[in-house]
CSV table of C-alpha atoms in Angstrom, one decimal:
chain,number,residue,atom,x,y,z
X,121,UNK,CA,67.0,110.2,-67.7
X,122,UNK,CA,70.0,111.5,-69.2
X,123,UNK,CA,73.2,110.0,-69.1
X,124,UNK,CA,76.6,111.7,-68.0
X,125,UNK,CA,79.7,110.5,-70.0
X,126,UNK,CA,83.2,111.8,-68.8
X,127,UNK,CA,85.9,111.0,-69.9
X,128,UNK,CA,89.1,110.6,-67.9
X,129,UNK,CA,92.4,111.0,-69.0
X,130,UNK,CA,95.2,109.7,-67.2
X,131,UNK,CA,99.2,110.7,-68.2
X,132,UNK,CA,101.9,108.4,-67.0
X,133,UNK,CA,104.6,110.1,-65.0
X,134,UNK,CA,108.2,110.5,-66.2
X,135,UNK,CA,111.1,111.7,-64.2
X,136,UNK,CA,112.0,114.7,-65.7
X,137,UNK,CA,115.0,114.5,-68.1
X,138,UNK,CA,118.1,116.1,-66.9
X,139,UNK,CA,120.2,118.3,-69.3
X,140,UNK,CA,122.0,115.6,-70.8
X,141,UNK,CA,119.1,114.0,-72.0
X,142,UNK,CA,117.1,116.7,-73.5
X,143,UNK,CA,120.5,117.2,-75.6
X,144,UNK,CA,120.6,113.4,-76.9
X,145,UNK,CA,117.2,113.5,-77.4
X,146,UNK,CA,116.9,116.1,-80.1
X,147,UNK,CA,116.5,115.7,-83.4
X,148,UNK,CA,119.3,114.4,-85.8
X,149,UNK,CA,123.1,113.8,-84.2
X,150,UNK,CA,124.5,115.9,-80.9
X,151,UNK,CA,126.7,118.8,-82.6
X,152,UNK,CA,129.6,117.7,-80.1
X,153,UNK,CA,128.9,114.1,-81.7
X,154,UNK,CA,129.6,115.5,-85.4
X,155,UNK,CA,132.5,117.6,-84.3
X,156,UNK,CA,134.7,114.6,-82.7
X,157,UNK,CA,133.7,112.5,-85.7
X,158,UNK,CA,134.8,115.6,-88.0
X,159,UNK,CA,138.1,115.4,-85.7
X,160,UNK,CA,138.8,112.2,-86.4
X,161,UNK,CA,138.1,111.9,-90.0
X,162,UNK,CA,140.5,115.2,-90.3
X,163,UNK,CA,143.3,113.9,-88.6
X,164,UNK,CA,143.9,110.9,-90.8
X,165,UNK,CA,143.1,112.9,-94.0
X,166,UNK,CA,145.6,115.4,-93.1
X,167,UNK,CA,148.5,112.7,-92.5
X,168,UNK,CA,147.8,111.0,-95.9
X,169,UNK,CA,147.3,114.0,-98.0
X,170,UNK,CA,150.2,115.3,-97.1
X,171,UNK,CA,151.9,112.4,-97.7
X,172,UNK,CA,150.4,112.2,-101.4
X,173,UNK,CA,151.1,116.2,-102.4
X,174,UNK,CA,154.8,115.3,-100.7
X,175,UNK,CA,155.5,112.4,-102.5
X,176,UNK,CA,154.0,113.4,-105.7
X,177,UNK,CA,156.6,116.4,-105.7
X,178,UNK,CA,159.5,114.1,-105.1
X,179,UNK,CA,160.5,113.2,-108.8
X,180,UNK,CA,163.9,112.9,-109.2
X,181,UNK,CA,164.5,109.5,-108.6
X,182,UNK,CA,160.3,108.9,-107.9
X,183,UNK,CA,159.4,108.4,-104.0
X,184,UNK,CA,158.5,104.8,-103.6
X,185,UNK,CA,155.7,104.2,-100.6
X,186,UNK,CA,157.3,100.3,-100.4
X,187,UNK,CA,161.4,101.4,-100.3
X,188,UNK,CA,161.6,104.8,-98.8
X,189,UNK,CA,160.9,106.0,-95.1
X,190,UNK,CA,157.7,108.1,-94.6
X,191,UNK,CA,159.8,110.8,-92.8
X,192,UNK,CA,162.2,111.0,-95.8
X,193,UNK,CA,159.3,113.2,-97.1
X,194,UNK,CA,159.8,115.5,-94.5
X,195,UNK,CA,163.5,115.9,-95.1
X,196,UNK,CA,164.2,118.7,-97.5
X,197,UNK,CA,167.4,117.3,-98.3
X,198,UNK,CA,169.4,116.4,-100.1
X,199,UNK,CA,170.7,113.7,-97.4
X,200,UNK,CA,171.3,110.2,-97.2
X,201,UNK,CA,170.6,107.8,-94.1
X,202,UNK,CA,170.4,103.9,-94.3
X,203,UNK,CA,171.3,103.8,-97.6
X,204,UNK,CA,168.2,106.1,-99.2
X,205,UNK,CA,168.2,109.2,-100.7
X,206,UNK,CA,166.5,112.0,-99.3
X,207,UNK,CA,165.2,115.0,-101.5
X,208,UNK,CA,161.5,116.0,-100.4
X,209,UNK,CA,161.0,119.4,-102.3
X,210,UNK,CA,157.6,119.7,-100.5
X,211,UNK,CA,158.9,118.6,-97.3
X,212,UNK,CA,156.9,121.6,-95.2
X,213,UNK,CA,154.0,120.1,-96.2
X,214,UNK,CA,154.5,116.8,-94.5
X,215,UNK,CA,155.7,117.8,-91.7
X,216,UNK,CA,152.7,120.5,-92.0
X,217,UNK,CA,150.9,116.7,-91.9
X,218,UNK,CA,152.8,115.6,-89.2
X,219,UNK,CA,152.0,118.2,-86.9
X,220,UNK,CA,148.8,118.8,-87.0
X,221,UNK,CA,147.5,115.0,-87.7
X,222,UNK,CA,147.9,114.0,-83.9
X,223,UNK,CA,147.1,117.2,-82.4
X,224,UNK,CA,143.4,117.2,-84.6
X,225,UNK,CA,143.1,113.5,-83.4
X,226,UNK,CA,143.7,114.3,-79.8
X,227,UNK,CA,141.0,117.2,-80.4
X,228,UNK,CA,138.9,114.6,-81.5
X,229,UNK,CA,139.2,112.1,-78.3
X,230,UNK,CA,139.0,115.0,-76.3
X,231,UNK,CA,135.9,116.1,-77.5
X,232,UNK,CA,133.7,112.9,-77.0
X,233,UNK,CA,131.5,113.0,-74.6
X,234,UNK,CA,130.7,109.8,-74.3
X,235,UNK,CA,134.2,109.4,-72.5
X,236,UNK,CA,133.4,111.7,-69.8
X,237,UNK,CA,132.4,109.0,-67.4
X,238,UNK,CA,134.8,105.8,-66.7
X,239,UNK,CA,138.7,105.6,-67.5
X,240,UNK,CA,139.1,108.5,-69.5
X,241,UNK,CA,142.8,108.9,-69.0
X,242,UNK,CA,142.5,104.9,-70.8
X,243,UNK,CA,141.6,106.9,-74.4
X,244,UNK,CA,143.4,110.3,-73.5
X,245,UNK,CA,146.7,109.2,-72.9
X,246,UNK,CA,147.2,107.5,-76.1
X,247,UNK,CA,145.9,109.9,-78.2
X,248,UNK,CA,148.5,112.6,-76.4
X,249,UNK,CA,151.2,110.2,-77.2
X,250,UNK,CA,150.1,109.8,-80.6
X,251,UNK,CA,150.0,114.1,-80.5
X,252,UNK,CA,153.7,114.5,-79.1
X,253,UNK,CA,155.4,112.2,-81.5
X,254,UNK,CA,153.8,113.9,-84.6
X,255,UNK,CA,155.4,117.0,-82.9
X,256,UNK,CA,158.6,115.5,-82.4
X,257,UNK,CA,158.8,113.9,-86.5
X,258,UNK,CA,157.7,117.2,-87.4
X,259,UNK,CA,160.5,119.2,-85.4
X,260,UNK,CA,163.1,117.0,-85.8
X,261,UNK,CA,163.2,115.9,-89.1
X,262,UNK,CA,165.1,112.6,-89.5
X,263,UNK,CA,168.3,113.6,-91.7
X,264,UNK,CA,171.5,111.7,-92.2
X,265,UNK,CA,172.6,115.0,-90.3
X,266,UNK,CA,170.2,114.7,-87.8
X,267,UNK,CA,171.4,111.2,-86.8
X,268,UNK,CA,175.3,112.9,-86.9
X,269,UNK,CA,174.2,115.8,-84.5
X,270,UNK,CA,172.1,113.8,-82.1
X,271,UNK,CA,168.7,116.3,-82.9
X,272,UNK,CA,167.8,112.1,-85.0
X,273,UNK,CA,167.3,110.7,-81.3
X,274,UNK,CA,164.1,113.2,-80.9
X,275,UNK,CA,162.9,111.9,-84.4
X,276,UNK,CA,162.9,108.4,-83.6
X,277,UNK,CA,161.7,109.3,-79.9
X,278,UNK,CA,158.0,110.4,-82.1
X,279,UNK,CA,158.6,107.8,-84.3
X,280,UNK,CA,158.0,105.5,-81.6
X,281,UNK,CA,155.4,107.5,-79.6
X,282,UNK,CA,153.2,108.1,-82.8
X,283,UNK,CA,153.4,104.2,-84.0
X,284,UNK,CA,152.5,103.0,-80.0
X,285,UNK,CA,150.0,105.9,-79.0
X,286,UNK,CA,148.1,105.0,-82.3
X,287,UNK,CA,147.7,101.8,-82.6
X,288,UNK,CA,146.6,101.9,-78.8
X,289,UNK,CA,144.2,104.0,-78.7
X,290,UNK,CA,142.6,102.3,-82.1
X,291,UNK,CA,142.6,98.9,-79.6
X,292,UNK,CA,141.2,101.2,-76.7
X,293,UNK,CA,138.3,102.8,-78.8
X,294,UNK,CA,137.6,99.3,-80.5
X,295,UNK,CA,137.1,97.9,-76.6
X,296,UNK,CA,134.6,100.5,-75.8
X,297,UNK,CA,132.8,100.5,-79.4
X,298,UNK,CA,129.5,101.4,-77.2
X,299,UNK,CA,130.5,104.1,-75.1
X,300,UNK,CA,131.7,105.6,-78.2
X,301,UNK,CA,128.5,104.5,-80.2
X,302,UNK,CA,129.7,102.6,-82.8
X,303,UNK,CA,128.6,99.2,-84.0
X,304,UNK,CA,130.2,96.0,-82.9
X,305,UNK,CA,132.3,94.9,-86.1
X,306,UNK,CA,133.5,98.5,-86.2
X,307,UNK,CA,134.9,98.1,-82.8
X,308,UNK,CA,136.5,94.8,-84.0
X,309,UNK,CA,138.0,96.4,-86.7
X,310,UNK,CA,139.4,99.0,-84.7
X,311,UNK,CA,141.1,96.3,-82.2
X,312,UNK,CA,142.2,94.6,-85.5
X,313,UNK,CA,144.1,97.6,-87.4
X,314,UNK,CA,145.8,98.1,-84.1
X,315,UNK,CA,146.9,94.7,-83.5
X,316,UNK,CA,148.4,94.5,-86.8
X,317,UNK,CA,149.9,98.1,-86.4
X,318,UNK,CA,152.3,96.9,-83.2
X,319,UNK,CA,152.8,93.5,-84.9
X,320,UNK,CA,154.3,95.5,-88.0
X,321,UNK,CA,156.3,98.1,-85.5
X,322,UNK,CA,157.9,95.5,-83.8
X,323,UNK,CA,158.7,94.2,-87.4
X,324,UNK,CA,159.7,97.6,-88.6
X,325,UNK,CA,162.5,97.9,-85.5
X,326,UNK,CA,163.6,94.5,-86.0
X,327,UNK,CA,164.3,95.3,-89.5
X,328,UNK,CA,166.1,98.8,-88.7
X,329,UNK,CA,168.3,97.2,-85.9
X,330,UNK,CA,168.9,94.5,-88.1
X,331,UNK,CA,169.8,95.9,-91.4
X,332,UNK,CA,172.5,98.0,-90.7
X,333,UNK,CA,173.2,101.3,-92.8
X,334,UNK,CA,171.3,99.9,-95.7
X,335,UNK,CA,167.6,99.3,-94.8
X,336,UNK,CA,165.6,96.6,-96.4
X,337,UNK,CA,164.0,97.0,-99.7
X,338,UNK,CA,160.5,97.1,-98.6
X,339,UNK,CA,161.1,99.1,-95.1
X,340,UNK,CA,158.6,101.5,-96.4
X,341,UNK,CA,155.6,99.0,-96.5
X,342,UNK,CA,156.8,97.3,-93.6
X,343,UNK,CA,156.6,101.0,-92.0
X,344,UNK,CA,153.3,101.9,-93.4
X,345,UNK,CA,151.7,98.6,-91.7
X,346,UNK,CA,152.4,100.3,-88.7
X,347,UNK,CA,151.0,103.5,-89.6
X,348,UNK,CA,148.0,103.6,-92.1
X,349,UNK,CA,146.1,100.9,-90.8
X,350,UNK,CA,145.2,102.6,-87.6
X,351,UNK,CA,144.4,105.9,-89.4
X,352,UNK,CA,141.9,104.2,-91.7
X,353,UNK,CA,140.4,102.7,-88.5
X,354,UNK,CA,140.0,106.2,-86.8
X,355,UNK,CA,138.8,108.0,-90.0
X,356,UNK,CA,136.0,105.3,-90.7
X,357,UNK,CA,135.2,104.9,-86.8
X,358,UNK,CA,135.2,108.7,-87.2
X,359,UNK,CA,132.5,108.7,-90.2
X,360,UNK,CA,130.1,106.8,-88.0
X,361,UNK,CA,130.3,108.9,-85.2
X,362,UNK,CA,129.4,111.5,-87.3
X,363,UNK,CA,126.5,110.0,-88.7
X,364,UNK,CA,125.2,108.2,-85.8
X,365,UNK,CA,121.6,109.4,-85.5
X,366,UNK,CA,120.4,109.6,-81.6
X,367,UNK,CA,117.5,107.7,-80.5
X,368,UNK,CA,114.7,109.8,-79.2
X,369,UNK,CA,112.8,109.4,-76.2
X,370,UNK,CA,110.1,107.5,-76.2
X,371,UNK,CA,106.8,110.6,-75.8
X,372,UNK,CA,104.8,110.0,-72.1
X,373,UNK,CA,101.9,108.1,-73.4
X,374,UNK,CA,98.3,108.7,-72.8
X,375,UNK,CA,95.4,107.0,-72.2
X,376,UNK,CA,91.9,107.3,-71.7
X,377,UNK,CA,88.8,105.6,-70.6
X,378,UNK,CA,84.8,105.9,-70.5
X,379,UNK,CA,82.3,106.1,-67.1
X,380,UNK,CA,79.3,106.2,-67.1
């Protein structure tokens, strides 16, 4: 008598994935992933490079990043307002910086897709804000003959913006450290910088309407507070974006059994 063995295989059903999945779940990070990151890392790094090459140019007395203004590097000069010196001989460069850092960070936001569900206006509106006032300091350029022709009000106006729509959307992308897929203590970190960012610009315009036409020795820290920590924070959030591997789906699995 001979004996028949068959063997069965069985396949658990999946739903099929929709497009959206087959695109996270291919190998190594989404392109679209690595290009926000990219953004963001870009953005910063174009703000603080140009404010290095700019300062490093200004020799004559040196630029100091505690006394003087960041936007006095963006005034050609020479020119005097509350008290400091102004004579930027690379001045196109930062407001080169100035334009573009906001706009490439906006690009950035934009450009997650993570965001595409949920309060997106939350994260876009910031970063926009953030966009127009590094238009604005790079238009305007805040003179002592600015402030006398009444061109310093726009100035100020993206002064304002940038400081507010950064340090926002630093506390806004810190609150939604998932959707964005980043880890926990990065998100903190991100709500952290920005905190810190509106405590020193409320600092910064205490100091400015306080001090009269000669501004406080260390006006230019106090400033920077408000600036650089929330474009470290979006750099570094943009640098694990970027790397952020995808998890991939899990294969159907398959199993199989004996009769006789």
């Amino acid at each position: 008598m001979i004996k028949d063995t068959t063997v069965h295989s069985t396949a658990r059903r999946t739903k099929p994935p929709t497009n959206a999945q087959e695109h996270s779940n291919a190998g190594g990070p989404q392109p679209q992933r690595r290009v926000a990151g990219a953004l963001l890392i870009a953005g910063p790094v174009i703000f603080l490079l140009g404010e290095f090459i700019s300062a490093a140019a200004w020799t004559d007395p040196a630029y100091s990043y505690t006394h003087h203004f960041i936007s006095d590097l963006g005034v050609h000069g020479p020119s005097t307002l509350f008290g400091q010196y102004m004579y930027s001989p690379l001045a196109w460069v930062m407001n080169a910086g100035f334009l573009l850092f906001g706009i490439t960070i906006l690009a950035g936001v934009a450009t997650l897709r993570d965001l595409a569900h949920g309060r997106r206006w939350a994260v876009l509106v910031p970063a926009a804000l953030l966009a127009v006032g590094g238009v604005l300091l790079a238009l305007y350029p805040g003179s002592g003959e600015a402030l006398e022709d009444g061109t310093g009000q726009y100035h100020s106006m993206g002064a304002f913006a940038g400081f507010t729509g950064g340090n926002v959307l630093a506390i806004v992308l810190g609150r939604r450290w998932q959707r964005i897929g980043v880890s926990a203590r990065m998100g903190r970190a991100l709500i952290t910088v920005g905190v810190i960012g509106l405590i020193s610009t409320l600092l910064y315009l205490t100091m400015i309407m306080t001090s009269g036409d000669n501004a406080i020795g260390i006006i230019g820290l106090i400033e920077r507070g408000a600036v650089h920590p929330f474009l470290i924070g979006l750099a570094c959030a943009g640098a694990a974006i970027w790397k952020r591997d995808n998890i991939s789906a899990e294969p159907p699995s398959i199993t199989a059994g004996t009769a006789s």
